[in-house]
Structures are given as structure tokens and as C-alpha cells.
Amino acid sequence: MKAVNSTVLRHASLAPALVLASVLLLGGCFTLTRPALPQVRGSTAVEGLNDRVEIHRDAAGVAHIIASNDADVFFGQGYVHAQDRFYQMEFWRRVGAGRLSELYGEEVLATDIYLRTMGFRHVAQQEYEAAPALQRLALESYAAGVNAYIAERKPRKLAAEFAFLGLQGVKPEIEPWTPLDTLTWPKVMSQDLAGDWVQELLRLDVIRAVGVDMARDFFAPFRYGEMPTVIHAQDLDGEGARHTADGRAQGNLSRFDCPAWLGAVAGLQLDSPLIQGRQLLADLAFGGSMESGSNQWVVSGDHTASGLPQLANDPHLGIQMPSIWYKVSLHVTGADAWNCQGYSFAGVPGIVIGHNDHIVWGMSSAEPDVQDLYVERINPHNRDEYLVGDRWVPMEIRHEVIRVKGAEPYFLRVRSTRNGPIVTDHGGAVPYSSYDVRPIEIIPADLILTELSLRWTALEPGTTHYAVLLYNRARTFDQFRQALSYFDTPSHNFLYADVFGNIGYVHPGRLPLRGQGTGSLPLPGWDDTYQWQGYIDYDQLPWLLNPERGYIISANNPVSPHGSLPFSEHLYNPGFRASRAEELLTAAMADGPLTKDHHVAMQLDVRNEFAARILPHVLAVDRTTINRSVAAETRLLNRPADTPAKRAELQETIEKRIAGALTAREMLADWDLLMETDSVGATVFAQFYVELCRKTFADQLPPHVWNGPWDTAYGYRMQNSLWLLVEDPENQWWDDVRTPDRRETRDEIVARALASAYEQLEERFGKRTERWTWGRAHTATFRNATLGRSGIRFVERIFNRGPVPVAGGLDVLRRADFRVLQPFEVHHIASMRMIVDTADWSSARYVHGPGQSGHPASRHYADMVRPWAEGSYLTHPWTVEEVYDQSRRLLVLEPVR
């Protein structure tokens, strides 16, 4: 698979500008970065306002917007977003529209092809046409605020990135912001949080490689009853719970739909350029992650020191620069006053996660399957017709022109069936469509061609942004839940608390009601029985209010206590974080009332629950097995020793590797299971995990699977596979296929993984094991999406921050994931942390790395990196009086009279 990353500016294309850029840097790069810094003091008159708007900035650069009406507060939000993050907004709207190639050339063409094939912009147009009055007001006022700021400014005065692109000869035309630019972003977020169609292909490739039985173990099922679900069994007996328990179980991956017709379908491979385009999109827009995740919990006032509920939330997303989040406060004064504070997306009006005067809410990604691939049979006499039942019907055809910097335009022809767009048409994916081989005739009359189409809830008009605007002003649980009835995609778990003492949970979303099949593998598009039968009614989706136990935890674990919800949960988390959170929370509740400090300790907890479950099997491996297995592998990896000198050298290598394995085992035995930055045991375990994955799976999976996007797309779920396998020492996955004359067992592979782990760490960090600390190995670098991997050191120094040592690790509460194929650079993090007590909104604690500003010359570009990495928090003013008292800078926007 071709390596894909965010390197959209290459040495070759920048070469003519490097000399000039070097001179400018040496003479002071401020000439490139400082002109984009916005005005944050004084006053300015702008078109489009109804009344005066005040923009206060506190010590952290957080904007607090005070206006007398709704239109003006959204105008102000658009204005500050454009001031601090316009390059991010421009980049994101180009992602949503599939227009990256205009700036970055052919290297991102595959991403544009993918995005145009999905057609997010066309769906956004339909959403805007149907938008209710409140949403239209917000969208249009917000766009007016953005345009008021960008209208009279040249690109280099909007963002330093534009100045560097100018050195490359790229002179983008800054177009006015429109509501469609806003409405595409929820679709792009849906893209990041819904990856099941890639998982379908992964499942299919794994089945091809090892068969159904081994594939079942690879995709290990969730351990219902052993690991916690969001809704507990006892919740179902109360009047405050709603849970659909009579639906068909669709989430059980202990079996696969493997009808005979799948055998003739080649489908997309994981190394297809279309998949590469999707992965490059993840690299560019989301820091390289196609995983989702989050921790959140809420506790009733019966268990808190304040006597009112407390809520904690930390969403997990790909690491990126600037932050995906923009902290902001919205204050509307007067007769229709309302206040809301929290985290927004630059480019979108409203607050996604936060609180108002009455309620607080948090979010974690839900894991329902909302994407299905369909195998479409194509008419061999007319490739624009496909089979429905027993007749050929015409496809819908859409034409797109993609402008490409430095190259000819790409003319895209998108074909769609009743199920959705064909995803095997473009980006070099054509060879991965299929046909039945019938060699009786040279050109058989009954030849069957196939393509893959994608059915996905995000490709239909939705109302998610409208939901955000409604819940920003909700005052009660009923109003909050009613607002979420419009939150259709991406599906999330919402936790809730209010000043009246209520806590709750809501699982909204547009979730398909399937006919035949679970959606775990591609379905026959011509067969009506496999069609979606509509969507699950919102009133049938799970919700919970004031459970008797006094708390709710959601950490990407399944919703149902018995897996019988009428929707599929294929992408569940194994439950390690949820289990640890429940252990800590219930212990704290038993000891006495909770304060915010308890939630801080939980968010920063670094105990590795996966390690706790598999280490007993690792430490039980005896010395005899280690000696025998490591010696056998060492002989396998080395040429036959045909002289006494070579035999002595081989024996020395064997003894060294055995000693390394024994030492690694001893170091793990002494480890306290904590992924602290000063821990050596944490580093040894992480390297052991990497080696165990390699030695268990790499030899039996095809290279395009092992080296493909599964490591990003599946991540922590590999832990679930190994958890199942370590309890089955004779499982076929443990076999090393390089030794056809014998079959290895668990203990032999564990022994070899120990030896390799010690060997790799010694090679990387030296022989002094005390220097193998986790903070030295496990670091986070916040990289600019487009310039952060340019390969040009001074450019990267301007736009990137880090590396910084980071505690935590793969699927621990203090989550900081690394890739098995690229250990141990952090790629997936707690993108922000929030702790709120409904008894005192002003005492809420927050942190989001790297900072508020998107301008490298700003003091707030990366001032939160260290607090985020070290685990400290900030507070921000809440009331209007506090805003005035703590304001560091005030910009007044006056309407043009």
C-alpha cells in the first residue's frame, strides 16, 4: 500500500521557494506569520450587525461574546472563528466540498474523488433548503460574521499557511462563506466516526485469508455480562429507563453472514486507492485517525459534595494542530436572554459540548453500524444499469469536475444505485470490481459483472446542526431529549445533568432497520429482502433518567446489557475503559461524596486493564518453554551454521535472546500496570504487545491487510482479539506458518514476543534499561494538517509543537493511542477534558491541547500543550459579570450606521 500522510507539500514542489523561505526565516519568520494575527482590542464597524457586539478574551484567549439578540451572537461567533481559525475553516470546507486538489495538487486527488463520490455538498444543499427558521438565522448570521472579517483581507492576513502556500506559487481565491460550508462539516465528522464499510472489507479479507472460524476469533465478540454496558440490567426495571429489548440481535459477531454468492465477489481490497483516499482524508482532517472514542460519566447529587450532579467528558480524536475544538461562550442579553459555554467547531455556529444556565451535556461516540456495502449486479450490455429483482434499472449519473493544481482537470462520473454511490468506479478501484468466470464462450451471454455501492445514513439529508441549536437552550431533560430527536448523524451517546438534580442518558441517531443480514459483510443489492426497511423510531431508541445506582458511564462500550438492540453494534469497544471507570467511580462513591478532584483522578488514570487481563498468562510461561521456543525461532531467522565459528555465534545469539526474554518477563512481573511517563515496565509491556500482535497475526494475514489501514481503523479492538486468544492456548492463530512441520502454541509465541520486545528496546534505547522510560518512548506531536509533514524542518518548527512526553496509552482512561505498525508516537488522544459541577458553573474545569488560536505567532497557539500533557486544567469566566471582571482584551463590533 502506498504510504499516505499529510505531506501535501513536497520538497520537489517547494524547491524554488526554499531559498527565499530560508532567507525570510533567518531574517525573521514573523514577516510570514505576524500579519495574520487578528485585532482583539478596540472597536470596528462592520456590515450585517443589528446592534453592538462585545468580544472579550480571557487569559487563555477564549472568546466570550455578548450580544443583545440571537442573530448578532452568531454573527460574533462567525467573526471570532474567522479571526482565530480561518485556515482551518478553509481547509475543512474544501474537505467537505472535495476541493483539496485545487490547492494541493494530484497528491490529494484520491481524497477529492472519494469526497465527490460521497456528495456531501449536494446533501448539504438539500439540508439548507429544508432548514427551520432558527437554523437559517444561525447559519446566515454566522456566515455574515465570517464574511465581515475575511472580506477586506488578503489571504496572508488571514493565516500564515496562505503565506507559505504563496511561496509555492499557490494564490487561493478566498470565497465568501456560505451556509453550505457549515452544513458539510457534520457529514465530514460522520465520515471520521463511521468506518464500518472499511470493516466489512477487512472482515471479508480476513475470511479469505484464514477462513470463517479463525475470523470469528479475530473479531472477538464483546463479553456481555463480564464487561459493563451503558444501560445495566437493573435499569430496565425502572420507570426512568427506555430500552428496546424485543428487537432482533444484530450485533453478534460470533457469526458472519457468508452466503454462497459472496464467494464470487472480489470487492474492494484494503489497499485500493479509494481506501487510500479515505485514509488520506483521515490523515489530513483528523490527525490520521479513523477511530472514535470518548470517556464520559455523570454522578447524581446524592453522591457529590455539592449535592448536585457532576459530569465529566473527554472526547478522543486524532491529534492535530490546531485543535479540532474552539472554546467559546455565547451570551444573549435582554428579554430573551440565554447563555451557553463550551466547545464548538470552527465553521459551525453553536456549542457542541458544554453547558448553559440549566443543563450540561457530554458526548461519546456510539458504535451502531450505519453503513452497508451492497454488491450490485451490472448489466454486461449497459454498465449504467443494475439488477433489482429480475429486471435491469438505470443508475443515477452525476458529473463532477475536479480542478487540480498543476494538472489537467479530473472529470468524475459518479454512478449511484438505489443503495447509494458506486465506490468501485474511480480512484484506481476499477480492478477491484468482479465477475463470474464462465469459460464456455469467449464472451458469454450470461456474464455477471459486479460493483460495490454504499448505503449510509450520512448520505441522506439530516438535521444534526438544528439539534445542536435546540439543545444549547434546553432547560429540562424532556427538552434536551426532544432536541436530540433531530440529531441523526453521526450517532452519539449523550450524558446529561441539570440544576434540578437529574442525570440522564440519550442515544439518538438515524439507525437503519435491516431486513436480512446484519451488515457485517457486503449484501446482495439486487435482493429486496436485504434492503433497509426504514429507520428505527426515535422513541424506540435507548434513554435513561435517574437510574437508582446514581451514575451512568459511557466509554464506547455497547449500550445494551444483553446485545438485543434492534441495531448493529459491530464497532464496540472491548470495555476496558468503561470497566476501569466503573471500578474507580463506585469505589469513590463508597468512600464519601465526590468532588471535581475525583473526576480529575479518573480522567488521568493510567492503569492498563488489558495488561491486567493477559499478564497472568504471560508470566506463567516457564523457562523451559522460553528456552525451546526462542532457540527455535532464532535458528529459523538465521542461516544454517555450517562452521564451528558460526555455530558458536548462533549459540551466543540464542543465549542473548533467551536472557532478554527472561529479563523482560521479570520486568513485567515487577510492573505496577501504570502507564506513567517514568515507568520502564510500561515501555516493556507496550513493546511486548506490539511484538505479540506481529507474531500472532502478521504471518497469517495478507500483506495488504497487515500493512493496511486496520491498524488505524481497528486499533484497540486487537486487544480484544488477544484477550480471547490467550485463554485458548491451542488456537490456530498461535501457529507460526513459517514452520509447516509443527504447530506452535500460545506460550511459545509469548516467549518469542518477550525476546523480540527486549531486543527491539535495547536496539532503540540502549542497554541501560533504566532509560527505557515510557515518556521517552511515548510522545505526542501536534502537527499542522497540511504543512506539518512537509519534510522541511524550519516550516515544521513554525507550525508544529512537540514532541512532549505523554502518560497513558492504548485504551486506558488517559487515552493516548499509538499504532502497532508505528510505535510509539501518539496519534489518538483525549482532545479535550471537561469537568462540570451543576452547583457552580464557574468552577468548571477545562483543557484542550494545543490551544485556542490557529496562528503560530499567537501566544495562544500552543499554550495548552503543557497543561494538557501534564494533566492540569483551567477555569474560565461564566457569568457576564465574571467575563467583564476577567477580560484581558475587548473588541467591540459596531453596526455600520
Coordinates of N, CA and C in Angstrom, one line a residue, residues 242-331:
R242 N -35.8 3.6 29.2 CA -36.4 3.1 28.0 C -35.4 2.3 27.2
H243 N -35.7 1.1 26.8 CA -34.8 0.3 26.1 C -35.5 -0.8 25.3
T244 N -35.3 -0.8 24.0 CA -35.9 -1.8 23.2 C -35.3 -3.1 23.4
A245 N -36.0 -4.0 24.0 CA -35.5 -5.4 24.3 C -36.0 -6.5 23.4
D246 N -37.0 -6.1 22.6 CA -37.6 -7.2 21.8 C -37.2 -7.2 20.3
G247 N -36.2 -6.4 20.0 CA -35.7 -6.4 18.6 C -34.7 -7.6 18.4
R248 N -34.5 -7.8 17.1 CA -33.6 -8.9 16.7 C -32.1 -8.5 17.1
A249 N -31.4 -9.5 17.6 CA -30.0 -9.3 17.9 C -29.2 -9.2 16.6
Q250 N -28.6 -8.0 16.4 CA -27.9 -7.8 15.1 C -26.4 -7.6 15.4
G251 N -26.0 -7.5 16.6 CA -24.6 -7.1 16.9 C -23.7 -8.3 17.2
N252 N -24.2 -9.5 17.1 CA -23.3 -10.7 17.5 C -22.4 -11.0 16.4
L253 N -21.1 -10.8 16.6 CA -20.1 -11.1 15.6 C -19.4 -12.4 15.8
S254 N -20.1 -13.3 16.6 CA -19.5 -14.6 16.7 C -19.9 -15.4 15.5
R255 N -20.7 -14.8 14.6 CA -21.0 -15.5 13.3 C -20.9 -14.4 12.3
F256 N -20.9 -14.9 11.0 CA -20.8 -13.9 9.9 C -21.9 -14.4 8.9
D257 N -22.4 -13.4 8.2 CA -23.3 -13.7 7.0 C -22.3 -14.1 5.9
C258 N -22.3 -15.4 5.5 CA -21.4 -15.8 4.4 C -22.2 -16.6 3.4
P259 N -23.2 -16.0 2.7 CA -23.9 -16.7 1.7 C -23.0 -17.1 0.5
A260 N -23.4 -18.0 -0.2 CA -22.6 -18.5 -1.3 C -22.2 -17.5 -2.3
W261 N -23.1 -16.5 -2.6 CA -22.8 -15.6 -3.6 C -21.6 -14.7 -3.3
L262 N -21.2 -14.6 -2.0 CA -20.0 -13.8 -1.7 C -18.7 -14.4 -2.2
G263 N -18.7 -15.7 -2.5 CA -17.5 -16.3 -2.9 C -17.0 -15.8 -4.3
A264 N -17.9 -15.3 -5.1 CA -17.6 -14.8 -6.4 C -17.3 -13.3 -6.4
V265 N -17.3 -12.7 -5.3 CA -17.2 -11.2 -5.2 C -15.8 -10.8 -4.8
A266 N -15.0 -10.2 -5.6 CA -13.7 -9.8 -5.2 C -13.8 -8.5 -4.3
G267 N -14.7 -7.6 -4.7 CA -14.9 -6.4 -3.9 C -13.7 -5.5 -3.9
L268 N -13.8 -4.5 -3.1 CA -12.6 -3.6 -2.8 C -11.6 -4.3 -1.9
Q269 N -10.3 -4.1 -2.2 CA -9.3 -4.6 -1.3 C -8.9 -3.4 -0.4
L270 N -8.3 -3.7 0.7 CA -7.9 -2.7 1.6 C -6.8 -1.8 1.1
D271 N -6.1 -2.2 0.1 CA -5.0 -1.4 -0.5 C -5.5 -0.7 -1.7
S272 N -6.8 -0.6 -2.0 CA -7.3 0.1 -3.1 C -7.1 1.6 -2.9
P273 N -6.8 2.3 -4.1 CA -6.6 3.7 -4.0 C -7.8 4.5 -3.4
L274 N -9.0 4.0 -3.6 CA -10.1 4.7 -3.0 C -10.0 4.6 -1.5
I275 N -9.6 3.5 -0.9 CA -9.4 3.4 0.5 C -8.3 4.3 0.9
Q276 N -7.2 4.3 0.1 CA -6.1 5.3 0.4 C -6.6 6.7 0.5
G277 N -7.5 7.0 -0.5 CA -8.1 8.4 -0.4 C -8.8 8.6 0.8
R278 N -9.6 7.6 1.3 CA -10.3 7.8 2.6 C -9.3 7.9 3.7
Q279 N -8.2 7.1 3.7 CA -7.3 7.2 4.8 C -6.5 8.5 4.8
L280 N -6.2 9.0 3.6 CA -5.6 10.3 3.5 C -6.5 11.4 4.0
L281 N -7.8 11.3 3.8 CA -8.7 12.2 4.4 C -8.6 12.2 5.9
A282 N -8.5 11.0 6.5 CA -8.3 10.9 7.9 C -7.0 11.6 8.4
D283 N -6.0 11.4 7.6 CA -4.7 12.0 8.0 C -4.8 13.5 8.0
L284 N -5.4 14.0 6.9 CA -5.5 15.5 6.7 C -6.5 16.1 7.7
A285 N -7.7 15.6 7.8 CA -8.7 16.3 8.6 C -8.8 15.9 10.0
F286 N -8.3 14.7 10.4 CA -8.5 14.2 11.7 C -7.2 13.7 12.4
G287 N -6.0 14.1 11.9 CA -4.8 13.7 12.6 C -4.5 12.2 12.3
G288 N -5.0 11.7 11.3 CA -4.6 10.3 10.9 C -5.5 9.2 11.5
S289 N -6.5 9.6 12.2 CA -7.3 8.6 12.9 C -8.6 8.3 12.2
M290 N -9.0 7.1 12.1 CA -10.3 6.7 11.7 C -11.0 6.0 12.9
E291 N -10.4 6.1 14.0 CA -11.0 5.6 15.2 C -11.9 6.6 15.9
S292 N -12.8 6.2 16.7 CA -13.6 7.1 17.5 C -13.3 6.7 18.9
G293 N -13.9 7.5 19.8 CA -13.8 7.1 21.2 C -14.1 8.3 22.1
S294 N -14.3 8.1 23.4 CA -14.5 9.1 24.4 C -14.8 8.4 25.7
N295 N -14.5 9.2 26.8 CA -15.0 8.8 28.1 C -16.0 9.8 28.6
Q296 N -17.0 9.4 29.3 CA -17.8 10.3 30.0 C -18.6 9.6 31.1
W297 N -18.9 10.3 32.1 CA -19.7 9.7 33.2 C -20.4 10.9 33.9
V298 N -21.5 10.6 34.5 CA -22.3 11.6 35.3 C -22.7 10.9 36.6
V299 N -22.7 11.7 37.7 CA -23.0 11.2 39.0 C -24.1 12.1 39.6
S300 N -25.0 11.5 40.2 CA -26.1 12.3 40.8 C -25.7 13.0 42.1
G301 N -26.4 14.0 42.5 CA -26.1 14.8 43.6 C -26.1 14.0 44.9
D302 N -26.7 12.9 45.0 CA -26.7 12.0 46.2 C -25.3 11.6 46.6
H303 N -24.4 11.7 45.6 CA -23.0 11.2 45.8 C -22.0 12.3 45.7
T304 N -22.3 13.5 45.6 CA -21.4 14.6 45.4 C -21.3 15.5 46.6
A305 N -20.2 16.2 46.8 CA -20.1 17.1 47.9 C -21.0 18.3 47.8
S306 N -21.3 18.7 46.6 CA -22.1 19.9 46.3 C -23.6 19.6 46.5
G307 N -24.0 18.3 46.4 CA -25.4 18.0 46.5 C -26.1 18.0 45.1
L308 N -25.4 18.4 44.1 CA -26.0 18.4 42.7 C -25.1 17.6 41.8
P309 N -25.6 17.2 40.6 CA -24.9 16.3 39.7 C -23.6 16.9 39.2
Q310 N -22.6 16.0 38.9 CA -21.3 16.4 38.3 C -21.2 15.5 37.0
L311 N -20.6 16.1 36.0 CA -20.4 15.4 34.7 C -19.0 15.6 34.2
A312 N -18.4 14.6 33.7 CA -17.0 14.6 33.2 C -17.0 14.0 31.8
N313 N -16.2 14.6 30.9 CA -16.2 14.2 29.5 C -14.9 14.5 28.9
D314 N -14.3 13.5 28.1 CA -13.1 13.7 27.3 C -13.2 13.0 26.0
P315 N -13.6 13.7 24.9 CA -13.7 13.0 23.6 C -12.3 12.7 23.1
H316 N -12.2 11.5 22.4 CA -10.9 11.0 21.9 C -11.0 11.1 20.4
L317 N -10.0 11.9 19.8 CA -9.9 12.1 18.4 C -8.5 12.2 18.0
G318 N -8.2 12.2 16.7 CA -6.9 12.2 16.2 C -6.2 13.5 16.6
I319 N -4.9 13.4 16.9 CA -4.1 14.6 17.4 C -3.9 15.5 16.2
Q320 N -4.1 16.8 16.4 CA -3.9 17.7 15.2 C -3.6 19.1 15.7
M321 N -3.2 19.9 14.8 CA -2.8 21.3 15.1 C -3.5 22.2 14.0
P322 N -4.3 23.2 14.3 CA -4.8 23.5 15.7 C -5.8 22.5 16.2
S323 N -6.2 22.7 17.4 CA -7.2 21.8 18.0 C -8.5 21.7 17.1
I324 N -9.1 20.5 17.2 CA -10.4 20.4 16.5 C -11.5 21.3 17.2
W325 N -11.2 21.6 18.5 CA -12.2 22.3 19.3 C -11.8 23.8 19.4
Y326 N -12.9 24.6 19.5 CA -12.7 26.0 19.8 C -13.6 26.4 20.9
K327 N -13.0 26.7 22.1 CA -13.8 27.0 23.3 C -14.4 28.4 23.1
V328 N -15.7 28.6 23.5 CA -16.3 29.9 23.3 C -17.5 30.0 24.2
S329 N -17.9 31.2 24.6 CA -19.1 31.5 25.4 C -20.0 32.4 24.6
L330 N -21.3 32.1 24.6 CA -22.3 32.9 23.9 C -23.2 33.4 25.0
H331 N -23.4 34.8 25.0 CA -24.3 35.4 25.9 C -25.2 36.3 25.2

